Amino acid sequence: MSLLNYTLRIGDSSLILAQRLAEWCTNGPTLEEDIALTNISLDLFGQANGFLEYAATLDGVKTADDFAFKRNENQYYNFLITEIENGHFGDTIIRQFLFSAYLYLFFQKLATSKDEVLSALAAKSLKEIKYHLKHCSSWVIRLGDGTNESNEKIQSSINKIWEYTGELFELDQIEKDLVKKEIAVNREALKFEWDQIINTTLNQAKLMRPKDQVMKTGGSKGIHTKHLELLLKEMQFIPRKYPDAKW
Amino acid sequence: MQNGEIEHIWKLLNSVPDPEIPVISIVELGVVREIKKTDNYINILITPTYSGCPAVKTFTDDIKECLKMNGFSNFKIKLTYDPPWTTDWMSSQTKQKLLDYGISPPSNQTVCPQCKSTNSILVSEFGATACKSLYKCKDCLEPFEHFKCI
């Protein structure tokens, strides 16, 4: 049961962020960025599908689609950073940068999990995340070390989103038990390397690292921001309204 | 006899084109990983290029159609993620086919498919499909797609 919960946590974060990024489709600042953000979204949808398919196997009754389309917000376990609104392009880039740096380290460790399915999905996802991180880092540097206006805007993006990063490194009992079994990743231990990635890029981008403050938390318990409900309403609309609809 | 049958199926699948780059087959792309026969069932193991590759559904349907047309009915297609797909699985002949078709093949060095120049500039890290990025040749100025190395 705890393995199912753990698998959903991983899949949910990818799924919700994928849905958020899909909102950029036809709204990107340039054609290339429109394609970039939606390609990243597509990778994350694919990754989410792998984890939710595994969750369905573990559950034995529900399908991956049931997990995606028939859960309410309090049954979703994604990190809060993945559900916050896109804001402007700089906000989206900062969110993607902070989260990709985390996922990059997370999947590296999960690839050595004793659970063979999780480790295979992680190794696969890692290849894609590396590319996302590279893309977002270059944008952070371009915008941070750009004009005064772009620097100010993206500095305020990072100041605003920072409070959602604490949760990435918090463990609860479910995860601690799975860490002992060498199935789950000890996310607390990823913080040091994450700090290094973030600090190096922010220095290069001439941006200030925000001071750690009171961090927002709750995703893994199903306690979310007001934004998730609206996102799910849109994502789940057709399967909820027309349960037998076929694609 | 059994080995001959497996070999025959590999040949058949080698005639199924990639839905997005029809000049190479799904076998050449490295998507078909294994063909085995157990208990009268032919088990075909396939792997996606990218996690979210929308062509996976098409691969599966095309394999089914190809096998049915050739008289096979007892087969199962299974998806695997391990080992993760890599462009290293493409042979040099496959890479040449890509170049002839107008796509710079996976390598750290981009090659302009028009004038073969290696002097190019990245236009976009993401292209029309998940597996490609967009470059522009600095010599002949033509834009071209490059197959990303993963």
Coordinates of C-alpha atoms in Angstrom, one line a residue:
Chain A
M1 CA 0.0 0.0 0.0
S2 CA 2.8 2.4 0.8
L3 CA 4.5 1.5 -2.5
L4 CA 1.4 2.5 -4.3
N5 CA 1.2 5.8 -2.5
Y6 CA 4.8 6.5 -3.2
T7 CA 4.4 5.7 -6.9
L8 CA 1.4 8.0 -7.1
R9 CA 3.4 10.8 -5.5
I10 CA 6.0 10.6 -8.2
G11 CA 3.5 10.2 -11.1
D12 CA 1.3 13.0 -9.8
S13 CA 4.0 15.6 -9.8
S14 CA 4.9 14.8 -13.4
L15 CA 1.3 14.7 -14.5
I16 CA 0.2 18.0 -12.9
L17 CA 3.3 19.9 -14.1
A18 CA 2.7 18.4 -17.6
Q19 CA -0.9 19.7 -17.6
R20 CA 0.3 23.2 -16.4
L21 CA 2.9 23.4 -19.2
A22 CA 0.4 22.3 -21.8
E23 CA -1.4 25.6 -21.0
W24 CA 1.5 27.3 -22.9
C25 CA 0.4 25.6 -26.1
T26 CA -0.1 28.4 -28.6
N27 CA 0.7 30.9 -25.9
G28 CA 4.5 30.7 -25.9
P29 CA 6.5 34.0 -26.3
T30 CA 8.1 32.6 -29.5
L31 CA 7.3 29.7 -31.7
E32 CA 10.5 27.9 -30.5
E33 CA 9.6 28.3 -26.9
D34 CA 6.0 27.2 -27.5
I35 CA 7.4 24.0 -28.9
A36 CA 10.0 23.7 -26.1
L37 CA 7.5 24.0 -23.3
T38 CA 5.0 21.6 -24.8
N39 CA 7.7 19.1 -25.6
I40 CA 8.8 19.2 -22.0
S41 CA 5.1 18.8 -21.1
L42 CA 4.9 15.7 -23.4
D43 CA 7.9 14.1 -21.8
L44 CA 6.3 14.7 -18.4
F45 CA 3.0 13.2 -19.5
G46 CA 4.9 10.2 -20.7
Q47 CA 6.7 9.8 -17.5
A48 CA 3.5 10.2 -15.5
N49 CA 1.9 7.5 -17.6
G50 CA 4.7 5.1 -16.7
F51 CA 4.3 5.7 -13.0
L52 CA 0.5 5.7 -13.1
E53 CA 0.5 2.4 -15.1
Y54 CA 2.7 0.9 -12.4
A55 CA 0.4 2.3 -9.7
A56 CA -2.5 0.5 -11.5
T57 CA -0.6 -2.8 -11.5
L58 CA 0.0 -2.4 -7.8
D59 CA -3.6 -1.5 -7.1
G60 CA -5.0 -4.3 -9.2
V61 CA -8.4 -2.7 -9.7
K62 CA -8.0 0.9 -10.9
T63 CA -6.5 1.8 -14.2
A64 CA -3.9 4.6 -14.9
D65 CA -6.8 6.6 -16.4
D66 CA -8.9 6.1 -13.2
F67 CA -6.0 7.5 -11.2
A68 CA -5.6 10.5 -13.5
F69 CA -9.2 11.4 -14.1
K70 CA -11.2 10.1 -11.2
R71 CA -9.4 11.5 -8.2
N72 CA -10.2 14.8 -6.4
E73 CA -7.6 17.3 -5.4
N74 CA -7.3 15.9 -1.8
Q75 CA -6.4 12.5 -3.4
Y76 CA -3.5 14.0 -5.4
Y77 CA -0.1 13.8 -3.9
N78 CA 2.0 16.1 -6.2
F79 CA 4.3 18.7 -4.9
L80 CA 2.7 22.2 -4.6
I81 CA 5.4 23.7 -6.9
T82 CA 3.9 21.7 -9.8
E83 CA 0.4 23.0 -9.5
I84 CA 1.0 26.8 -9.1
E85 CA -0.1 28.9 -12.0
N86 CA 2.2 29.5 -14.9
G87 CA 2.4 33.3 -14.4
H88 CA 4.6 34.9 -17.1
F89 CA 7.3 33.2 -19.1
G90 CA 10.0 34.0 -16.4
D91 CA 7.8 32.5 -13.7
T92 CA 7.4 29.3 -15.7
I93 CA 11.1 29.0 -16.5
I94 CA 12.1 29.5 -12.8
R95 CA 9.6 26.9 -11.7
Q96 CA 10.8 24.5 -14.3
F97 CA 14.4 25.1 -13.5
L98 CA 14.0 24.6 -9.7
F99 CA 11.9 21.5 -10.2
S100 CA 14.0 20.0 -13.0
A101 CA 17.2 20.4 -10.9
Y102 CA 15.3 18.4 -8.2
L103 CA 14.0 15.7 -10.6
Y104 CA 17.5 15.3 -12.1
L105 CA 18.9 14.4 -8.7
F106 CA 15.9 12.4 -7.6
F107 CA 15.8 10.2 -10.7
Q108 CA 19.5 9.6 -10.5
K109 CA 19.0 8.1 -7.1
L110 CA 15.7 6.4 -7.9
A111 CA 17.5 4.6 -10.8
T112 CA 19.3 2.6 -8.2
S113 CA 16.1 1.6 -6.3
K114 CA 15.6 -2.0 -5.4
D115 CA 12.2 -1.8 -7.0
E116 CA 13.0 -2.8 -10.6
V117 CA 10.0 -1.0 -12.2
L118 CA 10.7 2.3 -10.4
S119 CA 14.4 2.1 -11.2
A120 CA 13.7 1.5 -14.9
L121 CA 11.2 4.4 -15.1
A122 CA 13.7 6.6 -13.4
A123 CA 16.5 5.8 -15.7
K124 CA 14.3 6.5 -18.7
S125 CA 13.0 9.8 -17.3
L126 CA 16.5 10.9 -16.3
K127 CA 17.6 11.2 -19.9
E128 CA 14.8 13.6 -20.6
I129 CA 15.1 15.6 -17.5
K130 CA 18.7 16.4 -18.2
Y131 CA 17.7 18.1 -21.3
H132 CA 14.9 20.1 -19.6
L133 CA 17.4 21.2 -17.0
K134 CA 19.9 22.3 -19.6
H135 CA 17.2 24.3 -21.5
C136 CA 15.8 26.0 -18.4
S137 CA 19.2 26.8 -17.0
S138 CA 20.2 28.6 -20.2
W139 CA 17.0 30.7 -20.0
V140 CA 17.6 31.6 -16.4
I141 CA 21.0 32.9 -17.3
R142 CA 19.7 34.7 -20.4
L143 CA 17.0 36.4 -18.5
G144 CA 19.0 37.0 -15.3
D145 CA 22.0 38.4 -17.1
G146 CA 19.9 40.2 -19.7
T147 CA 18.4 43.6 -19.3
N148 CA 17.6 45.4 -16.1
E149 CA 13.9 44.6 -16.7
S150 CA 14.4 40.9 -17.4
N151 CA 16.7 40.7 -14.3
E152 CA 14.1 42.3 -12.0
K153 CA 11.3 40.2 -13.4
I154 CA 13.0 36.9 -13.0
Q155 CA 14.4 37.8 -9.6
S156 CA 10.9 38.5 -8.4
S157 CA 9.8 35.1 -10.0
I158 CA 12.4 33.3 -7.9
N159 CA 11.5 35.2 -4.8
K160 CA 7.9 34.3 -5.2
I161 CA 8.3 30.6 -6.0
W162 CA 11.1 29.9 -3.5
E163 CA 8.6 29.0 -0.7
Y164 CA 7.5 25.9 -2.7
T165 CA 11.0 24.4 -2.7
G166 CA 11.2 23.3 0.9
E167 CA 8.7 20.5 0.4
L168 CA 11.0 18.8 -2.1
F169 CA 13.3 17.7 0.6
E170 CA 10.9 16.7 3.4
L171 CA 10.3 13.1 4.2
D172 CA 7.3 11.6 6.0
Q173 CA 7.0 8.2 7.7
I174 CA 5.8 6.4 4.5
E175 CA 8.9 7.5 2.7
K176 CA 11.3 6.9 5.6
D177 CA 10.1 3.3 5.8
L178 CA 10.6 2.8 2.0
V179 CA 14.1 4.5 2.2
K180 CA 15.0 1.8 4.8
K181 CA 14.0 -0.9 2.3
E182 CA 16.1 0.9 -0.3
I183 CA 13.1 1.4 -2.5
A184 CA 12.5 5.2 -2.0
V185 CA 15.0 8.0 -2.4
N186 CA 16.2 9.8 0.7
R187 CA 15.2 13.3 -0.6
E188 CA 16.6 15.1 2.4
A189 CA 20.0 14.0 1.2
L190 CA 19.5 15.6 -2.2
K191 CA 19.4 19.1 -0.8
F192 CA 23.2 19.6 -0.8
E193 CA 23.6 18.9 -4.5
W194 CA 20.5 20.8 -5.4
D195 CA 21.8 23.8 -3.6
Q196 CA 25.0 23.6 -5.6
I197 CA 23.2 23.4 -9.0
I198 CA 20.9 26.3 -8.0
N199 CA 23.7 28.5 -6.6
T200 CA 26.0 28.0 -9.6
T201 CA 23.3 28.9 -12.1
L202 CA 22.0 31.8 -10.1
N203 CA 25.6 33.2 -9.8
Q204 CA 26.0 32.9 -13.5
A205 CA 22.7 34.6 -14.0
K206 CA 23.5 37.5 -11.6
L207 CA 20.5 36.5 -9.5
M208 CA 20.2 36.5 -5.7
R209 CA 19.3 33.3 -4.0
P210 CA 16.3 34.1 -1.8
K211 CA 16.7 33.6 2.0
D212 CA 15.0 30.4 3.3
Q213 CA 11.7 31.4 4.8
V214 CA 8.6 29.5 6.1
M215 CA 8.1 27.0 3.3
K216 CA 4.7 25.8 2.0
T217 CA 4.0 22.1 2.3
G218 CA 1.2 19.6 2.2
G219 CA 1.2 18.0 -1.3
S220 CA 2.1 14.5 -0.1
K221 CA -0.8 14.6 2.3
G222 CA -3.3 15.8 -0.3
I223 CA -3.4 19.4 1.1
H224 CA -3.1 21.7 -1.9
T225 CA -3.2 25.3 -3.0
K226 CA -6.5 26.6 -4.5
H227 CA -4.9 26.3 -8.0
L228 CA -5.1 22.5 -8.2
E229 CA -8.9 22.2 -8.1
L230 CA -9.3 24.4 -11.2
L231 CA -6.5 22.6 -13.0
L232 CA -8.2 19.2 -12.3
K233 CA -11.6 20.6 -13.4
E234 CA -10.2 21.3 -16.8
M235 CA -8.1 18.2 -17.1
Q236 CA -10.9 15.8 -15.9
F237 CA -13.8 17.5 -17.6
I238 CA -14.5 15.1 -20.4
P239 CA -14.0 11.8 -18.6
R240 CA -16.2 13.1 -15.7
K241 CA -18.9 14.5 -17.8
Y242 CA -19.0 11.7 -20.4
P243 CA -17.6 8.6 -18.6
D244 CA -17.9 6.3 -21.6
A245 CA -16.4 8.7 -24.1
K246 CA -13.9 7.0 -26.4
W247 CA -11.0 8.8 -27.9
Chain B
M1 CA 12.5 -24.1 -37.8
Q2 CA 11.7 -21.9 -34.9
N3 CA 14.7 -19.8 -35.4
G4 CA 13.8 -19.4 -39.0
E5 CA 10.3 -18.1 -38.0
I6 CA 11.8 -15.6 -35.5
E7 CA 14.2 -14.4 -38.2
H8 CA 11.2 -14.1 -40.6
I9 CA 9.4 -11.9 -38.1
W10 CA 12.4 -9.6 -37.6
K11 CA 12.5 -9.2 -41.4
L12 CA 8.8 -8.4 -41.6
L13 CA 9.1 -5.8 -38.8
N14 CA 12.1 -4.4 -40.6
S15 CA 9.7 -3.4 -43.3
V16 CA 7.4 -1.4 -41.0
P17 CA 8.4 2.3 -41.3
D18 CA 8.7 4.6 -38.4
P19 CA 5.5 6.7 -38.5
E20 CA 7.3 10.0 -38.2
I21 CA 10.5 9.2 -40.2
P22 CA 9.3 6.7 -42.8
V23 CA 12.7 6.3 -44.4
I24 CA 13.9 4.1 -41.5
S25 CA 12.1 1.1 -40.0
I26 CA 11.0 0.6 -36.4
V27 CA 13.7 -2.1 -36.2
E28 CA 16.4 0.3 -37.4
L29 CA 15.2 2.9 -34.9
G30 CA 15.8 0.4 -32.2
V31 CA 12.2 0.3 -30.9
V32 CA 11.8 -3.5 -31.4
R33 CA 13.9 -5.0 -28.7
E34 CA 13.2 -8.7 -28.6
I35 CA 11.1 -11.3 -30.5
K36 CA 10.7 -14.6 -28.6
K37 CA 8.4 -17.6 -29.0
T38 CA 7.0 -19.3 -25.9
D39 CA 4.1 -21.7 -25.7
N40 CA 3.0 -21.0 -29.3
Y41 CA 2.9 -17.3 -28.6
I42 CA 5.2 -14.8 -30.2
N43 CA 6.2 -12.2 -27.7
I44 CA 7.4 -8.9 -29.1
L45 CA 9.1 -6.5 -26.7
I46 CA 9.1 -2.8 -27.8
T47 CA 10.5 0.3 -26.1
P48 CA 9.5 4.0 -26.6
T49 CA 12.1 6.4 -27.8
Y50 CA 10.9 9.2 -25.5
S51 CA 8.5 8.6 -22.5
G52 CA 5.8 10.6 -24.1
C53 CA 6.4 9.6 -27.7
P54 CA 3.0 9.8 -29.4
A55 CA 4.1 7.2 -32.0
V56 CA 4.1 4.3 -29.5
K57 CA 0.4 3.6 -30.2
T58 CA 1.1 3.7 -33.9
F59 CA 4.1 1.4 -33.6
T60 CA 1.9 -1.1 -31.8
D61 CA -0.9 -0.9 -34.3
D62 CA 1.5 -1.1 -37.2
I63 CA 3.2 -4.2 -35.8
K64 CA -0.2 -5.9 -35.2
E65 CA -1.3 -5.1 -38.8
C66 CA 1.9 -6.3 -40.3
L67 CA 1.8 -9.6 -38.4
K68 CA -1.9 -10.2 -39.1
M69 CA -1.4 -9.6 -42.8
N70 CA 1.3 -12.1 -42.8
G71 CA -0.8 -14.8 -41.2
F72 CA 0.3 -14.5 -37.6
S73 CA -2.5 -14.4 -35.0
N74 CA -0.9 -15.6 -31.7
F75 CA 1.3 -12.8 -30.6
K76 CA 1.6 -10.3 -27.7
I77 CA 3.3 -6.9 -27.8
K78 CA 4.8 -5.7 -24.5
L79 CA 6.3 -2.4 -23.6
T80 CA 9.5 -2.2 -21.7
Y81 CA 11.5 0.7 -20.3
D82 CA 14.6 -1.2 -19.4
P83 CA 17.2 -0.6 -20.8
P84 CA 16.2 2.9 -21.8
W85 CA 16.2 3.6 -25.5
T86 CA 19.4 5.2 -26.8
T87 CA 20.4 6.6 -30.2
D88 CA 23.6 4.4 -29.8
W89 CA 21.5 1.5 -31.1
M90 CA 21.3 3.0 -34.6
S91 CA 23.7 1.6 -37.1
S92 CA 25.9 3.7 -39.4
Q93 CA 23.7 2.6 -42.3
T94 CA 20.6 3.9 -40.5
K95 CA 22.3 7.2 -39.7
Q96 CA 23.3 7.5 -43.4
K97 CA 19.6 7.0 -44.3
L98 CA 18.6 9.8 -42.0
L99 CA 21.2 12.1 -43.5
D100 CA 20.1 11.3 -47.1
Y101 CA 16.5 12.0 -46.0
G102 CA 17.5 15.4 -44.7
I103 CA 18.0 14.9 -41.0
S104 CA 21.4 15.3 -39.3
P105 CA 21.9 11.9 -37.6
P106 CA 22.5 11.5 -33.8
S107 CA 26.1 12.5 -33.1
N108 CA 27.9 15.2 -31.1
Q109 CA 28.7 16.7 -34.5
T110 CA 25.8 18.1 -36.6
V111 CA 26.1 17.7 -40.3
C112 CA 24.1 19.9 -42.7
P113 CA 22.1 17.5 -44.9
Q114 CA 22.3 20.0 -47.8
C115 CA 26.0 20.9 -48.1
K116 CA 27.5 18.5 -45.4
S117 CA 29.0 21.4 -43.6
T118 CA 29.6 20.9 -39.8
N119 CA 29.5 24.6 -39.2
S120 CA 26.0 25.3 -37.8
I121 CA 24.1 27.1 -35.1
L122 CA 21.4 25.8 -32.8
V123 CA 18.1 27.5 -33.5
S124 CA 15.9 25.6 -31.1
E125 CA 16.6 22.8 -28.6
F126 CA 13.2 21.3 -29.4
G127 CA 12.0 20.5 -32.9
A128 CA 8.9 19.1 -34.6
T129 CA 9.2 15.8 -32.7
A130 CA 10.6 15.0 -29.2
C131 CA 13.7 13.3 -30.8
K132 CA 14.9 16.3 -32.8
S133 CA 16.3 19.8 -32.4
L134 CA 16.6 22.6 -35.0
Y135 CA 19.8 24.0 -36.5
K136 CA 20.8 26.4 -39.2
C137 CA 23.8 25.8 -41.5
K138 CA 26.2 28.7 -41.3
D139 CA 27.6 27.9 -44.8
C140 CA 24.6 27.3 -47.0
L141 CA 22.2 29.0 -44.5
E142 CA 19.6 26.2 -44.8
P143 CA 17.7 25.2 -41.6
F144 CA 17.8 21.5 -40.8
E145 CA 16.7 19.1 -38.1
H146 CA 19.2 17.2 -35.9
F147 CA 18.4 13.9 -34.2
K148 CA 19.2 14.4 -30.6
C149 CA 21.7 12.1 -28.9
I150 CA 20.3 10.3 -25.9

